[in-house]
XYZ file of C-alpha atoms in Angstrom:
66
model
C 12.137 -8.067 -9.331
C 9.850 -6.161 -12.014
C 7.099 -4.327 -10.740
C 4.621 -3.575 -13.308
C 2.367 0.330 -12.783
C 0.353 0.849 -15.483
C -0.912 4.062 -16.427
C -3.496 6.538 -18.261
C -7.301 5.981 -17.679
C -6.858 1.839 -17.254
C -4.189 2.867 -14.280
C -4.291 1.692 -10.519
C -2.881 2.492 -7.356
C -0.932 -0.418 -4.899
C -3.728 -1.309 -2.488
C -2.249 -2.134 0.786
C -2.338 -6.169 1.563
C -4.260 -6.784 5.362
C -5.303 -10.191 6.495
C -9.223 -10.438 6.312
C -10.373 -9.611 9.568
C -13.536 -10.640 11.199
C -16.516 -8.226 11.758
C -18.898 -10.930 13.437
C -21.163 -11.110 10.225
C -22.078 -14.183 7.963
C -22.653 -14.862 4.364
C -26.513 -14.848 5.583
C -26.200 -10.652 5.103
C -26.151 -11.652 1.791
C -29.603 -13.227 1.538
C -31.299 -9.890 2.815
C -32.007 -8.033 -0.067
C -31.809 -5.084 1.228
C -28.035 -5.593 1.641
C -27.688 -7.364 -1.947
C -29.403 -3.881 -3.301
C -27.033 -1.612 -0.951
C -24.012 -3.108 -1.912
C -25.327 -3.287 -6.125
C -25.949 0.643 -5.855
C -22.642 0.799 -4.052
C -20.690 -0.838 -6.934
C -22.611 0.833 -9.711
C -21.681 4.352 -7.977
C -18.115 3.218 -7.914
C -17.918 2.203 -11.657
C -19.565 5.061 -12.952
C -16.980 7.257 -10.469
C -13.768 5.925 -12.163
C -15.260 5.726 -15.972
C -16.163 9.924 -14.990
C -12.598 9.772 -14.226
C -11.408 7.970 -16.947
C -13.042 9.472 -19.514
C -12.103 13.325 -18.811
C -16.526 13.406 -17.347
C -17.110 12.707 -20.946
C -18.956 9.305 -20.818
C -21.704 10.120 -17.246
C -24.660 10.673 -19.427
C -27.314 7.778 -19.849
C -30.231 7.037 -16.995
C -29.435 8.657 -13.696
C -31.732 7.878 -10.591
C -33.490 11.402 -9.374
């Protein structure tokens, strides 16, 4: 079997495979704003983390929250 790893700035690691375990919360968590906002800044922090990396720090300019 093959087993594809691609590479430069595009490139990811093997994330290990779990089964989903339970943490006693519902999809209603995801009504509350507050957590829809969390999780938003969360994922915006992430992507703007690996295009830093990508990019060499080149591409972080743009609006930036104070």
């Amino acid at each position: 079997m093959t087993s594809i790893s691609p590479s430069g700035a595009a490139g990811f690691g093997r994330a290990r495979v779990t089964p989903p375990r339970s943490v006693g919360g519902d999809d209603r968590d995801y009504d509350d704003p507050r957590v829809v906002a969390a999780n938003l800044q969360r994922a915006v922090a992430a992507a703007r983390t690996r295009l830093a990396r990508a990019t060499g720090g080149r591409a972080t300019g743009g609006h930036r929250p104070r």
